[in-house]
Coordinates of C-alpha atoms and ligand atoms in Angstrom, one line a residue:
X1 CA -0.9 8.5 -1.8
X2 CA -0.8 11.9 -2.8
X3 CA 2.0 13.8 -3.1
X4 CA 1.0 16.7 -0.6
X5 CA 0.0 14.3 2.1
X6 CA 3.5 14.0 2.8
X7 CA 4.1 17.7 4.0
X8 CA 2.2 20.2 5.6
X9 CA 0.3 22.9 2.6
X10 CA 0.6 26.5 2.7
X11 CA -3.3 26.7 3.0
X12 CA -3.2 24.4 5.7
X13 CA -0.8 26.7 7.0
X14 CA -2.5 30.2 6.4
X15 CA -6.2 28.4 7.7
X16 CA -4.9 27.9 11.1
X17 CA -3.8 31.4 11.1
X18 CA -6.8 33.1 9.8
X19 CA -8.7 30.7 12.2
X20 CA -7.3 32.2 15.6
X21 CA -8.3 35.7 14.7
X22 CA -11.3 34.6 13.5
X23 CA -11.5 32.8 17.1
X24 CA -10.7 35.5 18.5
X25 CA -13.7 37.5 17.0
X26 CA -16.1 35.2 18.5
X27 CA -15.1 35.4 21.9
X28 CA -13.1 32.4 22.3
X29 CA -9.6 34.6 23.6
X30 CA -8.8 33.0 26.4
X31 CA -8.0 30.1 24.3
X32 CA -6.3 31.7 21.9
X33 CA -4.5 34.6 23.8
X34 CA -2.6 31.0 25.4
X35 CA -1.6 29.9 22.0
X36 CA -0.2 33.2 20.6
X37 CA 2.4 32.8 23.1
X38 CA 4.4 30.2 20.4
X39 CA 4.5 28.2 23.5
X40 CA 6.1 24.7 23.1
X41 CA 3.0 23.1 25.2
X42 CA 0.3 24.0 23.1
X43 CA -0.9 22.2 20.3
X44 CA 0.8 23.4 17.1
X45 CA -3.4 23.4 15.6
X46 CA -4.1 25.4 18.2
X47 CA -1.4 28.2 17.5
X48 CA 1.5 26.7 19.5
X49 CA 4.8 25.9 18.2
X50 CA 5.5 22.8 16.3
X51 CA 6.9 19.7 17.8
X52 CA 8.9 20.2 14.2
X53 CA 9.5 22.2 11.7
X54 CA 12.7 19.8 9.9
X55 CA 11.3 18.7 6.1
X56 CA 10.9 15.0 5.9
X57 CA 13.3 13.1 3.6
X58 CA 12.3 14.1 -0.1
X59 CA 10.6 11.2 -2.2
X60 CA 11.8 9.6 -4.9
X61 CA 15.5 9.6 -3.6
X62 CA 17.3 11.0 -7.3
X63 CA 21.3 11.9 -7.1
X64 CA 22.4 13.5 -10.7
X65 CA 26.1 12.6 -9.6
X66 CA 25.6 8.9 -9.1
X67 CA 22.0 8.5 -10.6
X68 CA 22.5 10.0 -14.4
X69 CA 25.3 7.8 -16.3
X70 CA 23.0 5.0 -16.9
X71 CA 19.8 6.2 -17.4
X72 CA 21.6 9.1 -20.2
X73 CA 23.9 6.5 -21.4
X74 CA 20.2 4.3 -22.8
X75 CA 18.9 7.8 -23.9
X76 CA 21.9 8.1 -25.6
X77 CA 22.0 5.1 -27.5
X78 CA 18.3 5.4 -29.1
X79 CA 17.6 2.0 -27.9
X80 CA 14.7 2.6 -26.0
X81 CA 12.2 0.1 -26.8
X82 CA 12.8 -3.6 -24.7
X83 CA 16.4 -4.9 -25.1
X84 CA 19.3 -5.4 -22.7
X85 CA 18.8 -3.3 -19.6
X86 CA 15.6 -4.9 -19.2
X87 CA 16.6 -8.1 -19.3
X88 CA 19.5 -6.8 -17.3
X89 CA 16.8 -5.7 -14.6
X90 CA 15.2 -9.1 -14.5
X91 CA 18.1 -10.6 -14.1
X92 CA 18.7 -9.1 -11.2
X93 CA 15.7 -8.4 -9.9
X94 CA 15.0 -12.1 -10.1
X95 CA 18.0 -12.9 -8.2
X96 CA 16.9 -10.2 -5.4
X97 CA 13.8 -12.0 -4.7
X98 CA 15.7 -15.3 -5.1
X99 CA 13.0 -17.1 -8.2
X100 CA 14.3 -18.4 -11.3
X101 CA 12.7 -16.3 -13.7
X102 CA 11.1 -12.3 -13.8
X103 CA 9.3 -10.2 -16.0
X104 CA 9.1 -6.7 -16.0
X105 CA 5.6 -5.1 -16.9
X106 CA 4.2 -1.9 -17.4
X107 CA 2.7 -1.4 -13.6
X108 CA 1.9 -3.2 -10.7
X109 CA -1.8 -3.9 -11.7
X110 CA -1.3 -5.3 -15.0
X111 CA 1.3 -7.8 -13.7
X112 CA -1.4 -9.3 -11.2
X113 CA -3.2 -9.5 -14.3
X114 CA -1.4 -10.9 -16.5
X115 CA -0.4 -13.3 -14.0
X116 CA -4.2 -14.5 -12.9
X117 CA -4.7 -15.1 -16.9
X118 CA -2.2 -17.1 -17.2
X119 CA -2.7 -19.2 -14.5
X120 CA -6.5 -19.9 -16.2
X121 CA -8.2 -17.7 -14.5
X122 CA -11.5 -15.9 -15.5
X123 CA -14.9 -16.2 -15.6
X124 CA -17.0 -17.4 -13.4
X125 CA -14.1 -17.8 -11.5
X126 CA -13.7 -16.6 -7.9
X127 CA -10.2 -14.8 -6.4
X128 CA -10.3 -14.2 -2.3
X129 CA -8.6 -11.2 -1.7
X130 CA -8.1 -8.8 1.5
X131 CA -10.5 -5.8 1.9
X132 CA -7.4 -4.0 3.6
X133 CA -5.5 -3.1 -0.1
X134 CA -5.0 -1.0 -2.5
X135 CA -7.9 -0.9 -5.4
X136 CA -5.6 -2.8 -8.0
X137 CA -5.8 -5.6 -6.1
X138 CA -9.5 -6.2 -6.7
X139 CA -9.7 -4.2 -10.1
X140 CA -7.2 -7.1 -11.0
X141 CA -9.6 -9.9 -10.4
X142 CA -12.2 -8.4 -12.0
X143 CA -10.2 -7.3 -15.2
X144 CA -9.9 -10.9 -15.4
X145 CA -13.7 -11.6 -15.2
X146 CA -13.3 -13.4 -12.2
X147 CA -15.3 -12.0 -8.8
X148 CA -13.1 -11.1 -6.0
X149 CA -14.3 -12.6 -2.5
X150 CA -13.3 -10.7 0.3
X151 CA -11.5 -12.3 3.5
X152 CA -11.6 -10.1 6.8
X153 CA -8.6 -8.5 8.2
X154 CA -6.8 -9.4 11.1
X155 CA -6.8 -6.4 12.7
X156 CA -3.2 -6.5 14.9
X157 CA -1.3 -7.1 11.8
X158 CA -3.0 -5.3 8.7
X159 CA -3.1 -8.7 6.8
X160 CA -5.2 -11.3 5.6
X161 CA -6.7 -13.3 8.3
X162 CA -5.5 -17.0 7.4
X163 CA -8.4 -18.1 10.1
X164 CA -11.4 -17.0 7.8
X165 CA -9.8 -17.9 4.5
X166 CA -11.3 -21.2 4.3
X167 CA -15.1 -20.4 5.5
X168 CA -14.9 -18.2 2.0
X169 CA -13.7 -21.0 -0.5
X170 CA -17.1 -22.3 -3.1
X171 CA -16.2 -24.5 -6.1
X172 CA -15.9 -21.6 -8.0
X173 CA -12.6 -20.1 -5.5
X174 CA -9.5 -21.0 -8.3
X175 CA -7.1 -18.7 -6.1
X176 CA -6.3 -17.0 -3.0
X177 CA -4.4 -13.6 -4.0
X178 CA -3.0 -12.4 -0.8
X179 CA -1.2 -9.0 -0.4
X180 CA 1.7 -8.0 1.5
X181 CA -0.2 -4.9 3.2
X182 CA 2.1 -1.8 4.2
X183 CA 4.9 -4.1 3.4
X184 CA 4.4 -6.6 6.5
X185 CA 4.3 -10.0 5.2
X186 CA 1.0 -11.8 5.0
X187 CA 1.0 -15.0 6.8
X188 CA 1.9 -17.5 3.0
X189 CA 3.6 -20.3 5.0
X190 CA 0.2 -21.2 6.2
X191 CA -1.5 -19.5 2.8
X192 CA 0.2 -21.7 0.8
X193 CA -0.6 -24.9 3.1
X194 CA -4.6 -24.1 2.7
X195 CA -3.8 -23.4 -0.8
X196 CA -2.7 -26.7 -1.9
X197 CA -5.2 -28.5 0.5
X198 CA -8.2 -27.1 -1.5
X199 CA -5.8 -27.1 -4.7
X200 CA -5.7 -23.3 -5.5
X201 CA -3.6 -21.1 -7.4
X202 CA -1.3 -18.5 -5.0
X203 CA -0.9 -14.8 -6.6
X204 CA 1.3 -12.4 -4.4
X205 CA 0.5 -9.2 -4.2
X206 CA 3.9 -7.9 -3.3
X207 CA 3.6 -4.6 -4.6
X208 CA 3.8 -3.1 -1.3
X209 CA 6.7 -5.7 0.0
X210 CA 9.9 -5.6 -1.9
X211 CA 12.7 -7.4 0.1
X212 CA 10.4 -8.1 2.8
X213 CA 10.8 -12.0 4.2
X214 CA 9.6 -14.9 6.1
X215 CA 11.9 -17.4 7.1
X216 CA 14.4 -15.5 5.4
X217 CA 12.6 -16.5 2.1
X218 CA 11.5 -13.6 0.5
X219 CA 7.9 -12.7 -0.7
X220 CA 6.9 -13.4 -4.1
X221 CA 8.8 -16.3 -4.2
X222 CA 6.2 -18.5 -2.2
X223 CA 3.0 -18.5 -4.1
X224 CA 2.7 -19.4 -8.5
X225 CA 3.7 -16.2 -9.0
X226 CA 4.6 -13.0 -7.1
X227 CA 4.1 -9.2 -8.5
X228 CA 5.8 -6.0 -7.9
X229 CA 4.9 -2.9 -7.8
X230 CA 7.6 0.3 -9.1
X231 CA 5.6 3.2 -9.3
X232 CA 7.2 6.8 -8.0
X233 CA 6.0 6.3 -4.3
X234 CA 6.8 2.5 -3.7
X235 CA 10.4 1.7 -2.2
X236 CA 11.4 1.1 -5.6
X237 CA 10.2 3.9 -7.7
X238 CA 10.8 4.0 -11.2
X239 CA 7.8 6.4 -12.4
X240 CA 5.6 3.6 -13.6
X241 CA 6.4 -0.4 -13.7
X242 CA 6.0 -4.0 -12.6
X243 CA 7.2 -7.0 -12.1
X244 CA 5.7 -11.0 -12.3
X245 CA 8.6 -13.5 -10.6
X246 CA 8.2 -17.1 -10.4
X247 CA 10.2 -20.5 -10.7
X248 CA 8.0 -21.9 -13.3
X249 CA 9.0 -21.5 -16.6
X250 CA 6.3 -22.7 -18.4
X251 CA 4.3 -20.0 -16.7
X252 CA 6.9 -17.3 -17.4
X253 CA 7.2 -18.6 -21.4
X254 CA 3.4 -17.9 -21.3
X255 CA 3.8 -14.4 -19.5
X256 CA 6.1 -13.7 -21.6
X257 CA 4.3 -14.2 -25.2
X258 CA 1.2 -12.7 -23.2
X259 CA 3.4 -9.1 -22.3
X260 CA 4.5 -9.2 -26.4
X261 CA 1.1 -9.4 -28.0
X262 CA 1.4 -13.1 -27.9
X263 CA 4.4 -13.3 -29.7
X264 CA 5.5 -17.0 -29.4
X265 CA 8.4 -17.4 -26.7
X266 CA 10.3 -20.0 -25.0
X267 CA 8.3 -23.3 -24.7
X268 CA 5.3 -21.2 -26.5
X269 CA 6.5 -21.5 -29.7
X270 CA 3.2 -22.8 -31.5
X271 CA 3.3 -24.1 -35.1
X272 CA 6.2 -22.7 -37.3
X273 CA 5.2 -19.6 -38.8
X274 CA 2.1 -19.8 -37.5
X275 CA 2.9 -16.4 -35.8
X276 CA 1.0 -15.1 -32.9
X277 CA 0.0 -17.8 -31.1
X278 CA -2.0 -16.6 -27.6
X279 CA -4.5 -13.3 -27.4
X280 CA -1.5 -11.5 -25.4
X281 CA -1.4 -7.7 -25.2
X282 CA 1.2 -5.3 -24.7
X283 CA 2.8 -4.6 -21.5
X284 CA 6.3 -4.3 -22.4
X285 CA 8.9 -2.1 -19.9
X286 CA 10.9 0.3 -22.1
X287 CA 15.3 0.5 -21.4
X288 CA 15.2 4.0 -19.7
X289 CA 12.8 2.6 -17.2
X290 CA 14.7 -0.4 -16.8
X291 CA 17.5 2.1 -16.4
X292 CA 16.2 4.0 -13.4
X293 CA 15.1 0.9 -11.6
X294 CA 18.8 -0.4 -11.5
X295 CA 19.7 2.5 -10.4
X296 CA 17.2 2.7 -8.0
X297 CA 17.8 -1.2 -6.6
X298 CA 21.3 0.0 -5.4
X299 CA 19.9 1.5 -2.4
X300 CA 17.3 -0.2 -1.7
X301 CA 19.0 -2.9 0.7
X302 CA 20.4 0.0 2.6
X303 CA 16.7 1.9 2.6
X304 CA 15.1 -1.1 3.8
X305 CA 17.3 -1.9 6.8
X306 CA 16.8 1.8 7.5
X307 CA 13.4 2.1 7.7
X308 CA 13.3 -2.0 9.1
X309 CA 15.2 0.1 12.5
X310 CA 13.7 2.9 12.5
X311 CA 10.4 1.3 12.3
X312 CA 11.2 -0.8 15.3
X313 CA 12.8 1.9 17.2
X314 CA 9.3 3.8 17.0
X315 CA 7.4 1.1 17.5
X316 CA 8.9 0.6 20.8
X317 CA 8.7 4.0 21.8
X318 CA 4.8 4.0 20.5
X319 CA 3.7 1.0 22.6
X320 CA 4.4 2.8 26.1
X321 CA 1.8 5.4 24.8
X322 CA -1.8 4.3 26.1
X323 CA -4.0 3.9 23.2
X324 CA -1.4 3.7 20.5
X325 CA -1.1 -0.1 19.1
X326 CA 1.6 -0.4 16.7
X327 CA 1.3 -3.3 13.9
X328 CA 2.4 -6.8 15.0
X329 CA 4.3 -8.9 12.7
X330 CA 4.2 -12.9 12.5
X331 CA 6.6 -14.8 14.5
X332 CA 7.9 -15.9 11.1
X333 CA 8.6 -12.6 9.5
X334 CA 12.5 -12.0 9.7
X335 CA 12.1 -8.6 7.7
X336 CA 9.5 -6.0 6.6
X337 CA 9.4 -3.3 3.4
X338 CA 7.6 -1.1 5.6
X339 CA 6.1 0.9 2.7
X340 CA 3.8 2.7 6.0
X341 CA 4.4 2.4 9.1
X342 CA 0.8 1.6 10.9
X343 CA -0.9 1.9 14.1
X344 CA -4.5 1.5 15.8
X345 CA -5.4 5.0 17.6
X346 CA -8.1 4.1 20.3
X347 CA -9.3 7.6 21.0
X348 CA -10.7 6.7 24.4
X349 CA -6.8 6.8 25.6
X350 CA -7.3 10.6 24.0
X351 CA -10.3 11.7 26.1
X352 CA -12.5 10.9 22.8
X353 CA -11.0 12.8 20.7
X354 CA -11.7 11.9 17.1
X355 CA -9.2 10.2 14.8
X356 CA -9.9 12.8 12.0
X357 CA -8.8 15.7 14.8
X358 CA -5.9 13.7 16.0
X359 CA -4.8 13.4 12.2
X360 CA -4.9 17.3 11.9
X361 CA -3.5 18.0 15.2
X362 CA -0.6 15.9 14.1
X363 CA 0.2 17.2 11.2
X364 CA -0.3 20.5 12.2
X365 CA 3.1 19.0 14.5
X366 CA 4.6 18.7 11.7
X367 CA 4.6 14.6 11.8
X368 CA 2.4 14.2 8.5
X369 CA 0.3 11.0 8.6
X370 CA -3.3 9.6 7.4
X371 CA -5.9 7.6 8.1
X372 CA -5.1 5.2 5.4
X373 CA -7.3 2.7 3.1
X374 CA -11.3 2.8 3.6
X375 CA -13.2 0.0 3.1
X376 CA -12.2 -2.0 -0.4
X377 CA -15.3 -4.1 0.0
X378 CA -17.9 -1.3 0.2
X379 CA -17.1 1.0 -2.8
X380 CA -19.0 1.4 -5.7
X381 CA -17.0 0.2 -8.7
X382 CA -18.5 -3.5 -7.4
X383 CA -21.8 -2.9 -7.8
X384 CA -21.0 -1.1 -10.9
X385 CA -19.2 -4.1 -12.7
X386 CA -22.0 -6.5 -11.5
X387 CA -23.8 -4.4 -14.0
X388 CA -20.9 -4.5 -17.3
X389 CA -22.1 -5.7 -20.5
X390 CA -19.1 -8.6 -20.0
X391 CA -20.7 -9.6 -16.2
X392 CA -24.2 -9.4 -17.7
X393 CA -23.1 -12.1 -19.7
X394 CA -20.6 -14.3 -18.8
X395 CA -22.9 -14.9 -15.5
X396 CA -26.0 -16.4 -14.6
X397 CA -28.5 -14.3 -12.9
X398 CA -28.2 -15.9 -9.5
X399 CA -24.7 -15.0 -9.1
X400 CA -25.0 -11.3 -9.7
X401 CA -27.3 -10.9 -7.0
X402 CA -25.1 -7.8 -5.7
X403 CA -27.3 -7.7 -2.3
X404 CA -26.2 -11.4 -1.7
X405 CA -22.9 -10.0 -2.7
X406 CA -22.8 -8.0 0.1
X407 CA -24.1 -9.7 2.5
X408 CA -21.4 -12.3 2.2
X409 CA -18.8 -10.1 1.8
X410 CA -19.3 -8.4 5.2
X411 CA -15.8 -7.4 6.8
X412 CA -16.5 -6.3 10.3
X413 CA -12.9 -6.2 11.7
X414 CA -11.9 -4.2 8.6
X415 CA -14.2 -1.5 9.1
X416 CA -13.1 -0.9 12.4
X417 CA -9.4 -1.5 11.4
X418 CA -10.1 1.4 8.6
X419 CA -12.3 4.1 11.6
X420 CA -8.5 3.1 13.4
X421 CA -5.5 3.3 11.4
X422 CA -3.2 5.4 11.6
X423 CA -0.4 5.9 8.8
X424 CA 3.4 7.2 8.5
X425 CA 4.6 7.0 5.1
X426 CA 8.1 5.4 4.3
X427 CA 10.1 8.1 3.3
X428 CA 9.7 9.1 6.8
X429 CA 11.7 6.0 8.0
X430 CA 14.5 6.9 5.7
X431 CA 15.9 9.4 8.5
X432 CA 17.3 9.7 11.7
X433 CA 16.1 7.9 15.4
X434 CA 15.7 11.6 16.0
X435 CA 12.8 12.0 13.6
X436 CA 11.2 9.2 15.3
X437 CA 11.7 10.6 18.6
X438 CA 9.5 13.6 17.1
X439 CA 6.9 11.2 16.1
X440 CA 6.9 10.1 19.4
X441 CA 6.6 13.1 21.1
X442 CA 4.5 15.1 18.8
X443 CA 1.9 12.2 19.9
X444 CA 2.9 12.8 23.6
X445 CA 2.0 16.8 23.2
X446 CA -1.4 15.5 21.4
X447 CA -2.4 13.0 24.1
X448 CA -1.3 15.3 26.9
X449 CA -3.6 18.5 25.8
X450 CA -6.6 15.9 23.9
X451 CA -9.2 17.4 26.7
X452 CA -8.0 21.0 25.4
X453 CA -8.5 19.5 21.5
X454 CA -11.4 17.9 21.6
X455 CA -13.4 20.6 23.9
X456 CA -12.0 23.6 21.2
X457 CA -13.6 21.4 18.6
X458 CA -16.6 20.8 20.4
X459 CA -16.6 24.9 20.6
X460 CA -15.8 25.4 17.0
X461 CA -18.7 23.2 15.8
X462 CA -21.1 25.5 17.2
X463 CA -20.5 28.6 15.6
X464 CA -21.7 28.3 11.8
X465 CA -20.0 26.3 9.2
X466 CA -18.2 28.7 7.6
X467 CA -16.3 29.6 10.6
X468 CA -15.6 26.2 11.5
X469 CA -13.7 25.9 8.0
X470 CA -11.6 28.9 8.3
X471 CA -10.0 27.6 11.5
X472 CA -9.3 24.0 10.0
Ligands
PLP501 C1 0.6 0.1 -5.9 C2 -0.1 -1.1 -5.7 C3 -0.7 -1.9 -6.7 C4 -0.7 -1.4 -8.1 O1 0.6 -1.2 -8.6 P1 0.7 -0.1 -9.9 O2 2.1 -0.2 -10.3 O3 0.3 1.2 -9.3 O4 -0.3 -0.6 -10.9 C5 -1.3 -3.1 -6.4 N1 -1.4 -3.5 -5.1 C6 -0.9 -2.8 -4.1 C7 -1.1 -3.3 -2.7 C8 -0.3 -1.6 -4.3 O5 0.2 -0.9 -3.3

């Protein structure tokens, strides 16, 4: 997400403004003679006064008084380069998610790669992912030279749906690579059972789900390897960085000489001097970074049981408003990251008015919030790496038949899910019940005057385009 999603722009601002007098001009004062009152009923988009005008906690969370010491002591020391306070962050991270063994990495993305190579897998291969993620996820397979297969969403909880997993798996399907979406917990107890029925590897994609559990087991600790994400806006933002956890160690030796440009390690060890012994790379996490993510793990137990109430707390509140549907989470889940919080807006319960109008409308609030991912499945860089010199040639015609492709990588309850959504980022769930209660009633204010909205949209889209952007 963008940084400026999170709050409300000066231009957005300033276009609001220049759009009532430009209103105004066009004969549309009645309207607009209401919302120069500043009165509390109209819609803040419209003129009115803001449900809030209170900034939303800052993101990353950085205290010089209890934040510096460590990160300037490694500066310090010229030690910068892999040592101690990464393996220190390991360590602990390790224990956190409750797996014998981590590795740190350089992001997100290259730890789901470096963990579907080691595991074997490549080309010709096939990895079923969710459509409902963020790009890595597939760019991850396909760095791999393996094809991702997509698996509709179930639309009430954001995640994979388990039901249509097994319709999707071919003799080429090596592994299932589910992701934690939003930070609710995919569904791995019964993941993991069609997993080892068909004899598949299990990747989590827990970037989105630190400390989240089911069953009080935590995720990334269920499937043959689980990877973090630690980039500035995830709960645990560290600028740039990753994680691979798992209980294998065999696995983790291989990771391990894979991260260090194949450096022999552990149970890798090769010949003796025969030197580097796999084609690794180079995805090594340097000591300051390792330095800002301990630092950064000290609150995050704290963060996530704040944002874990406040999310509920909302959610309650939400679900009495007709046409908002908050997320569901599986019987099984005993805790979420909430990285967003998400809901389904049916705009019939908002006399039609559009999602893209209630999205403006409620940030114009001062309750900032998207629409979320579009459609993973549908985007261009597939077709475009159907056509790479490496695809070209590692496949045989028949299966680079990118209309086929398509065809059977249709997602129908995705693409509604993604025409639906509704985000809150989790910086937002850092606060008070009071903030929520803002949420709750900016969406009241929206809902109540969504005849008022939708017709002075209606309006605005007849007078010529360039009027229409000056008021939005
Ligand atoms: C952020 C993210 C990634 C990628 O992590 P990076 O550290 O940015 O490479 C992968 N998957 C999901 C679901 C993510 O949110």
């Amino acid at each position: 997400m963008s940084k400026n999603q999170y709050s409300k722009s000066d231009s957005e601002e300033q276009n609001s403004m220049v759009g009532i007098g430009a209103a105004v001009a066009l004969g549309l004062a009645p309207i607009i003679i209401d919302s120069c009152s500043g009165n509390a009923d109209i819609p803040a988009v419209l003129g009115g006064k803001p449900v809030r005008k209170k900034e939303w906690p800052k993101w990353p969370v950085w205290n010089p008084a209890t934040d510096e010491e460590l990160v300037l002591k490694v500066l310090r020391s010229g030690v910068w380069s892999r040592a101690g306070v990464v393996a220190e962050f390991e360590k602990k991270w390790a224990e956190t998610i409750g797996t014998k063994r981590c590795l740190s990495v350089v992001n997100g993305t290259n730890a789901m790669i470096a963990s579907l190579v080691n595991l074997g897998i490549g080309g010709r291969d096939e990895v079923l992912i969710p459509p409902y993620t963020f790009v890595a996820t597939a760019l991850a397979v396909i760095q791999t030279g393996a094809i991702p297969v997509f698996v509709d969403t179930d639309p009430e909880t954001f995640q994979i749906d388990v039901e249509k997993i097994e319709s999707k798996i071919t003799p080429n399907t090596k592994a299932i690579l589910p992701v934690h979406i939003l930070g609710l917990p995919a569904d791995m107890e019964r993941i993991m059972a069609i997993a080892k029925k068909h004899n598949l590897f299990v990747v989590e994609d827990a970037c989105q789900g630190w400390l989240a559990e089911i069953n009080n087991k935590k995720v990334g600790s269920f499937g043959d390897a689980g990877c973090f994400s630690f980039q500035s806006y995830k709960n645990l933002p560290i600028g740039e960085g990753g994680a691979i956890v798992s209980d294998n160690d065999e696995f983790m030796d291989r990771c391990y000489s894979y991260h260090n440009y194949g450096n022999p390690y552990g149970t890798l060890v090769g010949d003796v001097g025969s030197g580097t012994v796999i084609p690794g790379t180079k995805l090594r996490m340097t000591e300051y970074q390792a330095a800002i993510g301990l630092v950064q793990m000290k609150r995050l137990e704290e963060d996530t049981d704040k944002r874990s109430d406040n999310a509920s707390y909302l959610k309650s509140k939400l679900s009495e408003i007709p046409g908002i549907i908050p997320y569901k989470l599986y019987n099984n889940v005993t805790r979420a990251a909430f990285h967003i919080f998400p809901f389904r807006y049916k705009k019939e319960e908002f006399d039609g008015l559009s999602r893209v109008e209630f999205l403006k409308a409620l940030t114009a609030e001062g309750i900032p919030c998207s629409g979320g991912y579009s459609p993973l499945n549908k985007m261009p860089f597939l077709a475009n790496t159907f056509k790479t010199k490496n695809f070209q040639k590692m496949y045989p015609p028949e299966r680079l038949n990118f209309q086929k492709y398509t065809e059977q990588n249709q997602c129908p309850e995705n693409d509604i899910l993604c025409e639906e959504a509704v985000w809150f980022s989790q910086n937002m769930l850092i606060g008070e019940k009071s903030d929520m209660d803002d949420i709750a009633s900016a969406i009241r204010k929206i809902q109540q005057n969504a005849g008022k909205l939708k017709n002075m949209v209606q309006t605005i889209s007849r007078i010529p385009n360039q009027v229409n952007y000056l008021v939005y």
